[in-house]
XYZ file of N, CA and C in Angstrom:
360
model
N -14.023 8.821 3.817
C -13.423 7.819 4.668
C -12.666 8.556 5.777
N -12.501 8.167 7.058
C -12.389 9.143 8.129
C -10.494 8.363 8.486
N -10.483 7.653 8.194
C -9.315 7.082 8.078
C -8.527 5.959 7.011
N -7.868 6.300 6.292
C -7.512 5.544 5.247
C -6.308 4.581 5.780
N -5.289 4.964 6.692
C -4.466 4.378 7.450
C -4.082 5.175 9.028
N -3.653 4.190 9.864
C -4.000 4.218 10.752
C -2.245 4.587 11.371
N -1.448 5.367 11.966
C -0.109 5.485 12.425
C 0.257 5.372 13.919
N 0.494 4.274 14.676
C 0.777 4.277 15.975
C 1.911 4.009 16.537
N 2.327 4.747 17.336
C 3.774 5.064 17.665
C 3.475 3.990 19.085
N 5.017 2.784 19.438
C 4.366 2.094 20.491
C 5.565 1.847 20.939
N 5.926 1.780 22.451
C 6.804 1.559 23.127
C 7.575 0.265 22.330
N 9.044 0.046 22.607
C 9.415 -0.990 22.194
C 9.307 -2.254 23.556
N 9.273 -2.030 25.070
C 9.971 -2.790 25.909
C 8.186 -3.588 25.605
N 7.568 -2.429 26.073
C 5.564 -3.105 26.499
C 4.588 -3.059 25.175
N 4.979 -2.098 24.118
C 3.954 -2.346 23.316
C 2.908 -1.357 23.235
N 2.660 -0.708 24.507
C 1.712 0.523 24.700
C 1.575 1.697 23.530
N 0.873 2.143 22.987
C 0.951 3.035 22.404
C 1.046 5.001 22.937
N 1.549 5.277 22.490
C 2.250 6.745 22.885
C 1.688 8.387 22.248
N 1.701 7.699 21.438
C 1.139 9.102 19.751
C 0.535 8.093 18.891
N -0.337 8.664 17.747
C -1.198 8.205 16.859
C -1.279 9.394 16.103
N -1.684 8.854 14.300
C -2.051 9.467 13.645
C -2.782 9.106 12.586
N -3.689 9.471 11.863
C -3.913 8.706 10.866
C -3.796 9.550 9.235
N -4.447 8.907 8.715
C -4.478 9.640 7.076
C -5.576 9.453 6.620
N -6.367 10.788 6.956
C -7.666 10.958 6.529
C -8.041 11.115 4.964
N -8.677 10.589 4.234
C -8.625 10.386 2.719
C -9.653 10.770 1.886
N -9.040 11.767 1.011
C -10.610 12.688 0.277
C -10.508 11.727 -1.308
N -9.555 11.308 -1.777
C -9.440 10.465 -3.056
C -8.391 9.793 -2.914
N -8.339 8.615 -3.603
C -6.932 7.463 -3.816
C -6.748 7.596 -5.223
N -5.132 7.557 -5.160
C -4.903 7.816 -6.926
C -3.353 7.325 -7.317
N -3.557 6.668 -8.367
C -2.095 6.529 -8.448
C -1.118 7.555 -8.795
N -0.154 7.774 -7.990
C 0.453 9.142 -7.972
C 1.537 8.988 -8.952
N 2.508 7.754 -8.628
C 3.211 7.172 -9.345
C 3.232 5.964 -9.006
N 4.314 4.856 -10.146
C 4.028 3.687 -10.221
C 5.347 3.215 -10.448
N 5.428 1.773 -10.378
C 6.974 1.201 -10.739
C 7.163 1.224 -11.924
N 8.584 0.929 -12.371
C 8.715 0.926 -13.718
C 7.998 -0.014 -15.068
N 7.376 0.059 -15.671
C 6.273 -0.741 -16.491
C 4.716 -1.034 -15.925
N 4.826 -0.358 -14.931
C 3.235 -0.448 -14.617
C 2.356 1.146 -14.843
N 1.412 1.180 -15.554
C 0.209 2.275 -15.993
C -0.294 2.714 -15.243
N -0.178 4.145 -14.718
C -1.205 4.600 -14.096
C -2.672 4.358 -14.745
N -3.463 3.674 -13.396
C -5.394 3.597 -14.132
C -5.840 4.779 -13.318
N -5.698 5.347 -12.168
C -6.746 6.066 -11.411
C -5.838 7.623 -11.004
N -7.138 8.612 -11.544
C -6.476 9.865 -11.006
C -7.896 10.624 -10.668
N -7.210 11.396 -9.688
C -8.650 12.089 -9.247
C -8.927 12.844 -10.059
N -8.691 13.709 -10.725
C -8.402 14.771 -12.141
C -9.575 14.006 -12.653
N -9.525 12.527 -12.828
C -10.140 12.276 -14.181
C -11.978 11.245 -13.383
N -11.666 11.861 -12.209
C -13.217 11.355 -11.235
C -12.745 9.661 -11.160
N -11.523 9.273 -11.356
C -11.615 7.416 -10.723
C -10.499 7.291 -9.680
N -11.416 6.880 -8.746
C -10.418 6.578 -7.801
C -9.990 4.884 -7.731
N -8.798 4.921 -7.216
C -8.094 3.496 -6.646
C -7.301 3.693 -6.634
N -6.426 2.423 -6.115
C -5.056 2.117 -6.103
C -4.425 1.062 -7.028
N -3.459 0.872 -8.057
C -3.180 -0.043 -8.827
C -2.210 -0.882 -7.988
N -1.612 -2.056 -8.508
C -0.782 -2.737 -8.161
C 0.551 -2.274 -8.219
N 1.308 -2.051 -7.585
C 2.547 -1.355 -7.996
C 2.810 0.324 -8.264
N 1.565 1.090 -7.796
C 0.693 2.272 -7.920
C 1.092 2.500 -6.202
N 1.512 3.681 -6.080
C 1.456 4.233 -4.879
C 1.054 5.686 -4.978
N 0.390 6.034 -3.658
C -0.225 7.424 -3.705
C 0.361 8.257 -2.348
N 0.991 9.215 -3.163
C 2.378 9.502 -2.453
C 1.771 10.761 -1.824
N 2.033 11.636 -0.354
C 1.866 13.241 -0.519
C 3.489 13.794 -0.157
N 3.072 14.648 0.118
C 4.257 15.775 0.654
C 4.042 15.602 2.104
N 5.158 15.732 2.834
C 4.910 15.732 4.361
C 4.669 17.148 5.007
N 4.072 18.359 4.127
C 3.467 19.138 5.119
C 1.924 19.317 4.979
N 1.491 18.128 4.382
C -0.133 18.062 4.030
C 0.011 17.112 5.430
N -1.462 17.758 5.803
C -2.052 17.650 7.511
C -2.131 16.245 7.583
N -2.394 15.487 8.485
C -2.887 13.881 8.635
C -1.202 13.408 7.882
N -0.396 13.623 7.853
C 0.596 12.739 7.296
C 2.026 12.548 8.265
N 1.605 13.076 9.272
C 2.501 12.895 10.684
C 1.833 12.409 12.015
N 2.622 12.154 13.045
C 2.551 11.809 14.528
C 3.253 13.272 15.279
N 2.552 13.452 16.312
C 2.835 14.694 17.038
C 3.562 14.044 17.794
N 5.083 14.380 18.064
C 5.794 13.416 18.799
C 6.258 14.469 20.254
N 5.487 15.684 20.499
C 6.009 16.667 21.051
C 6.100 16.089 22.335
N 5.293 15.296 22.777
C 5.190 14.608 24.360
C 5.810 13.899 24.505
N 6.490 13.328 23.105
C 7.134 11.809 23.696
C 8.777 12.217 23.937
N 9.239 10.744 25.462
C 10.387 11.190 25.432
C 11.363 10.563 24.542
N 12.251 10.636 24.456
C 13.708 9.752 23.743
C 13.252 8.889 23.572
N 13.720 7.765 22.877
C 13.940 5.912 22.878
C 13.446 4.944 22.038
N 13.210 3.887 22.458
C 13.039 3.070 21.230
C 11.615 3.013 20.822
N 11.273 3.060 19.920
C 9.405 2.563 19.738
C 9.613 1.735 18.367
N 8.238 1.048 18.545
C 7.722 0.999 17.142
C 6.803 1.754 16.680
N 7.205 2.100 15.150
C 5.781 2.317 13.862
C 5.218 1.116 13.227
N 4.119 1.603 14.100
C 3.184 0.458 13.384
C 2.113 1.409 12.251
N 2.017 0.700 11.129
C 0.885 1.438 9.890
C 0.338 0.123 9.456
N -0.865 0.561 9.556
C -1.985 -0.411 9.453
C -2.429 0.402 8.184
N -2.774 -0.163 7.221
C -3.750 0.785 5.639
C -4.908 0.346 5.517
N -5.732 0.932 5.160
C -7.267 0.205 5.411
C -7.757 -0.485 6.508
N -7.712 0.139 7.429
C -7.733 -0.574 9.052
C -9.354 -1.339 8.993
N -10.699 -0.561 8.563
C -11.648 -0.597 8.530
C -12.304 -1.700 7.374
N -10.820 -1.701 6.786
C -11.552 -2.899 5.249
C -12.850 -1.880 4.401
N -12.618 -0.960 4.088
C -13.420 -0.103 3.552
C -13.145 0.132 2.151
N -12.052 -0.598 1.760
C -11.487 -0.787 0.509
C -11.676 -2.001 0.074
N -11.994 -2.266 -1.221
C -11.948 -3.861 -1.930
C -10.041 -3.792 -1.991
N -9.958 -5.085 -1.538
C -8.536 -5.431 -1.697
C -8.634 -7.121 -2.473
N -7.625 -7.922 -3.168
C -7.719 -9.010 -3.266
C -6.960 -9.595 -2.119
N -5.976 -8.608 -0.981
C -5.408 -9.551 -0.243
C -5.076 -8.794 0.980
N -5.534 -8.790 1.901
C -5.768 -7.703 3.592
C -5.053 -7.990 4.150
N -3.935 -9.344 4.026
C -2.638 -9.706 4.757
C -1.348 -8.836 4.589
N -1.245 -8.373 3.657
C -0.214 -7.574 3.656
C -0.389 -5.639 4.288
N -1.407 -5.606 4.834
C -1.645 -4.154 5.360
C -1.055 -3.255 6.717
N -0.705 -4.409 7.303
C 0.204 -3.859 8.624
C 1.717 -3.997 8.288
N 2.326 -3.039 8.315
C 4.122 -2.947 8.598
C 4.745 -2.055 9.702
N 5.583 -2.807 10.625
C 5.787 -2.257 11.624
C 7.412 -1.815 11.216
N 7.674 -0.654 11.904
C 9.546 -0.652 11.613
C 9.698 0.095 13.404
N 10.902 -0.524 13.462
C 11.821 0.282 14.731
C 11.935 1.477 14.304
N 11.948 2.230 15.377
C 12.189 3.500 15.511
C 13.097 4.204 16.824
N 14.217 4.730 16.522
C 15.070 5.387 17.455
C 14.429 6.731 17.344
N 14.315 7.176 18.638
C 14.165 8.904 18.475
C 14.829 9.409 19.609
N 15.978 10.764 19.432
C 16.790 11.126 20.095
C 16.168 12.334 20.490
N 14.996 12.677 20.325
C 14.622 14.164 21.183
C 14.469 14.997 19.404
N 15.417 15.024 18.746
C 15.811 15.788 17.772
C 15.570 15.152 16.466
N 15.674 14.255 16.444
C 15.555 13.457 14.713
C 14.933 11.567 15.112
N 14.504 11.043 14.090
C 14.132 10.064 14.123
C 14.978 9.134 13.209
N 14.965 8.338 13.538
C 15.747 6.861 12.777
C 14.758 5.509 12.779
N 14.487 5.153 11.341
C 13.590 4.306 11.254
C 14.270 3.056 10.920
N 14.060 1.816 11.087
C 14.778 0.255 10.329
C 14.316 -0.978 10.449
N 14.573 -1.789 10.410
C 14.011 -3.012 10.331
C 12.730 -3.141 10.288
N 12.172 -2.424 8.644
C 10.449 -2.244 8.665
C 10.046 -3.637 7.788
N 8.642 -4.403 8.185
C 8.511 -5.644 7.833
C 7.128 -5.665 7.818
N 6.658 -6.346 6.971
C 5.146 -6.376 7.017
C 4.799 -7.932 8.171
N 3.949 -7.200 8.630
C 3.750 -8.329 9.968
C 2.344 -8.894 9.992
N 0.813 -8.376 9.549
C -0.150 -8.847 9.424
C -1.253 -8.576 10.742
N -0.167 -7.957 12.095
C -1.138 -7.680 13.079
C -0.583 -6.741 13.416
């Protein structure tokens, strides 16, 4: 799958997008899970998916898991993450796949908040 989710960094005033990234995906697995829910899928064991309450977590210096923000200047944007952009996954429900959050960036560090699942 050439993209598993989709990361676009977008002006706050217009909306335009600025930087992009995505998360290119060799297996889905439940990495960990909430409290009382079973891991079903590990790549270890050849099954892939995602469970309910199952998230598949990495480390942030594995490649595809950032936005190159080197061009951009200061200010407000949004993150928008779209997951399964392509529908290339069986899901029972594709409405909940976009969440956008504000984003402050001062040159030096980022500040993320008011993240909400939005549907577009």
């Amino acid at each position: 799958m050439d993209a598993f989710s989709n990361y676009d960094l977008l002006t706050a005033s217009t909306g335009r997008k600025v930087a992009e990234g995505h998360k290119a995906s060799f297996c889905l697995e439940d990495t960990s899970c909430d409290p009382g829910v079973r891991r079903r899928y590990a790549c270890t064991a050849h099954t892939q998916g995602l469970s309910p309450g199952c998230y598949d977590t990495y480390h942030a210096n594995i490649d595809c898991q950032w936005i190159d923000v080197t061009d951009v200047s200061p200010g407000d944007y949004i993150l928008k993450v779209t997951v399964n952009p392509g529908f290339q996954v069986q899901e029972s429900d594709f409405s909940n796949n976009v969440v956008r959050c504000d984003i402050r960036y001062t040159g030096s560090y980022v500040q993320a908040h008011n993240c909400r699942i939005t549907g577009y």
